[in-house]
Amino acid sequence: MTTATLAYQDSKTMLRRSIRHIVRYPSMTVMLVGMPVVFLLLFVYVLGGTLGNGLTPGGGGGGRAEYVNYVAPAIILMTVAAAAQGTAISVATDMTAGIIARFRTMAITRTSVLTGHVLGSLLQTIVSLVVVIAVAVAVGFRPSAGVVEWVATFALLIVVSIAMIWLSVAFGLVSKSVETASNLPMVLILLPFLGSGFVPTESMPTVLRWFAEYQPFTPIIETLRGLLLGEAIGNNAILAVAWCVAITFLSYLWARSLFNRRPVR
């Protein structure tokens, strides 16, 4: 068989291993889904009335009903970031538990170990997204997207998920312990708060507004909001895809370099 065929077969094997771990330990999936749901309920039912009124100058907004539509795209993106956190933990667990040392003695493609984690996490992310979107609809989220817009939305979420997952793989490889690996991806969960996810950037102080407008998650959120709610997207879609491609490429190179040179325990 060719090298490409061997890599494909090995990746399938590692994907099956990743799926078995997900099924065997469902508590991780529940935790990764539960956190965005808790944030959604908190912002909609506790803060949604006040924040929704503040969306319109003069405080005459639509309250909770308007805010749930505004905040849902940010929660959806946060779901991707939260699911990616599980990838870092899984990779760090493998690197510190000794299984990678055994893999390195076997005739398998090295990158297939990482690919299995990526594909397994991508499936886990898709399930999480479906659950969170369903909960958002249940609490009042009313997207106006048609079939084309929904397809574009899920395509963008897949691209974003791949970027976040590869970055989390690198986080897991660079971490010396599982505890460190669980903390590093937290920045990905916090970034939507420092963008246009929960309040308009125009309401922020100058320095914070500058950061919020130019950080990677803001164009992604604005693109999701535009697709789902029929708002203007402008050049946010181009910026979102460009950020995701750059993060994926650089994270893949970083992860591959770390995996090839890092000693295992």
Coordinates of C-alpha atoms in Angstrom, one line a residue:
M1 CA 0.0 0.0 0.0
T2 CA 1.0 3.6 -0.6
T3 CA 2.0 6.0 2.2
A4 CA -1.2 7.9 1.7
T5 CA -3.3 4.7 2.0
L6 CA -1.4 3.7 5.2
A7 CA -2.0 7.1 6.7
Y8 CA -5.7 6.9 5.9
Q9 CA -6.0 3.4 7.4
D10 CA -4.1 4.4 10.5
S11 CA -6.2 7.6 10.9
K12 CA -9.4 5.5 10.8
T13 CA -8.0 3.3 13.5
M14 CA -7.1 6.2 15.7
L15 CA -10.5 7.8 15.1
R16 CA -12.2 4.6 16.3
R17 CA -10.1 4.8 19.4
S18 CA -11.0 8.4 20.0
I19 CA -14.7 7.7 19.5
R20 CA -14.6 4.8 22.0
H21 CA -13.0 7.1 24.6
I22 CA -15.8 9.6 24.0
V23 CA -18.5 7.0 24.4
R24 CA -16.7 5.4 27.4
Y25 CA -16.3 8.7 29.3
P26 CA -19.5 10.7 28.5
S27 CA -18.9 13.0 31.4
M28 CA -16.4 15.0 29.3
T29 CA -18.9 15.6 26.6
V30 CA -21.6 16.6 29.2
M31 CA -19.2 19.1 30.7
L32 CA -18.2 20.6 27.4
V33 CA -21.8 21.0 26.3
G34 CA -23.0 22.1 29.8
M35 CA -20.8 25.1 30.1
P36 CA -22.1 27.0 27.0
V37 CA -25.7 26.1 28.0
V38 CA -25.1 27.5 31.5
F39 CA -23.7 30.7 29.9
L40 CA -26.7 30.9 27.6
L41 CA -29.2 30.6 30.3
L42 CA -27.3 33.0 32.5
F43 CA -27.1 35.8 29.9
V44 CA -30.6 35.3 28.6
Y45 CA -32.6 34.9 31.8
V46 CA -30.4 36.8 34.3
L47 CA -28.9 39.6 32.2
G48 CA -30.8 39.5 29.0
G49 CA -33.5 42.0 29.9
T50 CA -31.1 44.8 30.8
L51 CA -28.5 44.0 28.1
G52 CA -31.3 43.7 25.5
N53 CA -32.6 47.1 26.3
G54 CA -29.1 48.5 26.0
L55 CA -28.6 47.3 22.4
T56 CA -30.5 50.3 21.1
P57 CA -29.3 53.8 21.9
G58 CA -31.6 55.3 24.6
G59 CA -32.4 52.0 26.2
G60 CA -35.4 51.3 24.0
G61 CA -34.4 47.8 22.8
G62 CA -36.4 44.7 22.8
G63 CA -35.2 43.3 26.1
R64 CA -34.6 39.6 26.6
A65 CA -36.2 38.6 23.3
E66 CA -33.8 40.8 21.3
Y67 CA -30.8 39.8 23.4
V68 CA -31.2 36.1 22.9
N69 CA -30.8 36.6 19.1
Y70 CA -27.8 38.8 19.7
V71 CA -25.9 36.5 22.1
A72 CA -26.7 33.1 20.5
P73 CA -23.9 33.3 17.8
A74 CA -21.4 34.0 20.6
I75 CA -22.6 31.1 22.6
I76 CA -22.4 28.9 19.5
L77 CA -18.8 29.9 19.0
M78 CA -18.1 29.4 22.7
T79 CA -19.3 25.8 22.2
V80 CA -16.6 25.2 19.6
A81 CA -14.0 26.6 22.0
A82 CA -15.2 24.6 24.9
A83 CA -15.2 21.4 22.9
A84 CA -11.7 22.1 21.8
Q85 CA -10.6 22.2 25.4
G86 CA -11.4 18.5 25.6
T87 CA -8.9 17.8 22.8
A88 CA -6.1 19.4 24.7
I89 CA -6.9 17.3 27.8
S90 CA -7.1 14.1 25.7
V91 CA -3.8 14.8 23.9
A92 CA -2.0 15.6 27.2
T93 CA -3.4 12.4 28.8
D94 CA -1.9 10.3 25.9
M95 CA 1.4 12.1 26.2
T96 CA 1.7 11.6 29.9
A97 CA 0.2 8.1 30.2
G98 CA 2.8 6.2 28.2
I99 CA 0.6 5.1 25.3
I100 CA 2.4 7.4 22.8
A101 CA 5.7 5.6 23.6
R102 CA 4.0 2.3 22.6
F103 CA 2.6 3.9 19.4
R104 CA 6.1 5.1 18.4
T105 CA 7.4 1.5 18.5
M106 CA 4.6 0.4 16.1
A107 CA 4.5 0.6 12.3
I108 CA 1.9 3.3 12.1
T109 CA 1.9 6.8 10.6
R110 CA 2.9 9.2 13.4
T111 CA 0.5 12.0 12.3
S112 CA -2.4 9.6 12.4
V113 CA -2.3 9.7 16.2
L114 CA -3.0 13.4 16.1
T115 CA -5.5 13.1 13.2
G116 CA -7.5 10.6 15.3
H117 CA -7.8 13.2 18.1
V118 CA -8.8 15.9 15.6
L119 CA -11.5 13.9 13.9
G120 CA -12.9 12.6 17.1
S121 CA -13.0 16.0 18.6
L122 CA -14.7 17.4 15.4
L123 CA -17.5 14.8 15.8
Q124 CA -17.9 15.7 19.4
T125 CA -18.0 19.4 18.5
I126 CA -20.8 18.8 15.9
V127 CA -22.9 17.0 18.5
S128 CA -22.3 19.8 21.0
L129 CA -23.3 22.4 18.4
V130 CA -26.5 20.6 17.6
V131 CA -27.5 20.4 21.3
V132 CA -26.6 24.1 22.1
I133 CA -28.4 25.4 19.0
A134 CA -31.5 23.3 20.0
V135 CA -31.4 24.8 23.6
A136 CA -30.9 28.3 22.1
V137 CA -34.1 27.8 20.0
A138 CA -35.9 26.5 23.0
V139 CA -35.2 29.7 25.0
G140 CA -36.2 32.0 22.2
F141 CA -33.5 32.2 19.6
R142 CA -35.3 32.9 16.2
P143 CA -32.8 32.8 13.3
S144 CA -34.1 34.0 9.9
A145 CA -31.6 32.0 7.9
G146 CA -32.7 29.9 4.9
V147 CA -31.2 26.6 3.7
V148 CA -28.2 28.3 2.0
E149 CA -27.4 30.4 5.1
W150 CA -27.6 27.4 7.4
V151 CA -25.3 25.4 5.1
A152 CA -22.9 28.3 5.1
T153 CA -23.1 28.6 8.9
F154 CA -22.2 25.0 9.5
A155 CA -19.5 25.2 6.9
L156 CA -18.0 28.1 8.8
L157 CA -18.4 26.3 12.1
I158 CA -16.5 23.3 10.7
V159 CA -13.7 25.5 9.5
V160 CA -13.5 27.3 12.9
S161 CA -13.7 24.0 14.8
I162 CA -10.8 22.5 12.8
A163 CA -8.7 25.6 13.6
M164 CA -9.5 25.5 17.3
I165 CA -9.0 21.8 17.5
W166 CA -5.5 21.9 15.9
L167 CA -4.6 24.8 18.2
S168 CA -5.8 22.7 21.2
V169 CA -3.8 19.7 20.0
A170 CA -0.7 22.0 20.1
F171 CA -1.7 23.2 23.6
G172 CA -2.0 19.6 24.7
L173 CA 1.4 18.7 23.3
V174 CA 3.2 21.7 24.9
S175 CA 1.7 21.1 28.3
K176 CA 3.6 19.1 30.8
S177 CA 0.5 17.9 32.7
V178 CA -3.2 17.3 32.1
E179 CA -4.0 20.2 34.5
T180 CA -2.0 22.6 32.4
A181 CA -3.6 21.3 29.2
S182 CA -7.1 22.0 30.7
N183 CA -6.2 25.6 31.5
L184 CA -4.4 26.7 28.3
P185 CA -7.5 26.6 26.1
M186 CA -9.4 28.8 28.5
V187 CA -8.3 31.8 26.6
L188 CA -10.3 30.6 23.6
I189 CA -13.5 30.6 25.8
L190 CA -12.8 34.0 27.2
L191 CA -12.1 35.7 23.8
P192 CA -15.8 36.0 22.8
F193 CA -16.3 38.1 26.0
L194 CA -13.6 40.5 24.7
G195 CA -15.2 40.8 21.3
S196 CA -18.7 41.6 19.9
G197 CA -20.2 38.4 21.3
F198 CA -22.1 39.8 24.3
V199 CA -22.2 43.6 23.8
P200 CA -21.5 45.8 20.8
T201 CA -17.9 46.9 20.6
E202 CA -19.1 50.6 20.3
S203 CA -20.0 50.5 24.0
M204 CA -16.4 49.6 25.1
P205 CA -13.6 51.9 26.2
T206 CA -11.2 52.9 23.4
V207 CA -8.4 50.5 24.1
L208 CA -10.7 47.5 24.7
R209 CA -12.7 48.5 21.6
W210 CA -9.6 48.4 19.5
F211 CA -8.7 45.0 20.7
A212 CA -12.3 43.7 20.4
E213 CA -12.6 44.9 16.8
Y214 CA -9.3 43.3 15.6
Q215 CA -9.2 40.0 17.5
P216 CA -10.0 36.8 15.5
F217 CA -13.3 35.9 17.1
T218 CA -15.1 39.2 16.3
P219 CA -15.3 38.7 12.5
I220 CA -16.3 35.1 13.1
I221 CA -19.2 36.1 15.5
E222 CA -20.3 38.9 13.1
T223 CA -20.3 36.4 10.2
L224 CA -22.4 33.9 12.2
R225 CA -24.7 36.7 13.2
G226 CA -25.1 37.9 9.7
L227 CA -25.8 34.5 8.3
L228 CA -28.3 33.5 11.0
L229 CA -30.1 36.8 11.4
G230 CA -29.8 38.3 8.0
E231 CA -27.6 41.2 9.0
A232 CA -24.8 42.8 6.9
I233 CA -21.6 40.8 6.9
G234 CA -19.3 43.0 4.9
N235 CA -15.7 41.7 4.8
N236 CA -16.1 39.8 8.1
A237 CA -16.5 36.5 6.3
I238 CA -13.2 36.9 4.4
L239 CA -11.5 37.9 7.7
A240 CA -13.0 34.9 9.5
V241 CA -11.9 32.4 7.0
A242 CA -8.5 33.9 6.7
W243 CA -8.0 33.8 10.4
C244 CA -9.1 30.1 10.5
V245 CA -6.8 29.1 7.7
A246 CA -3.9 30.8 9.3
I247 CA -4.5 29.3 12.7
T248 CA -5.0 25.8 11.3
F249 CA -1.8 25.9 9.2
L250 CA 0.4 27.3 12.0
S251 CA -1.2 25.1 14.7
Y252 CA -0.7 22.0 12.5
L253 CA 3.0 22.8 12.0
W254 CA 3.4 23.6 15.7
A255 CA 1.7 20.4 16.8
R256 CA 3.6 18.2 14.3
S257 CA 6.9 19.7 15.4
L258 CA 6.1 19.2 19.1
F259 CA 4.9 15.6 18.6
N260 CA 8.0 14.6 16.7
R261 CA 10.5 16.0 19.2
R262 CA 8.8 15.8 22.5
P263 CA 9.9 12.9 24.8
V264 CA 7.1 10.9 26.3
R265 CA 6.8 9.4 29.8

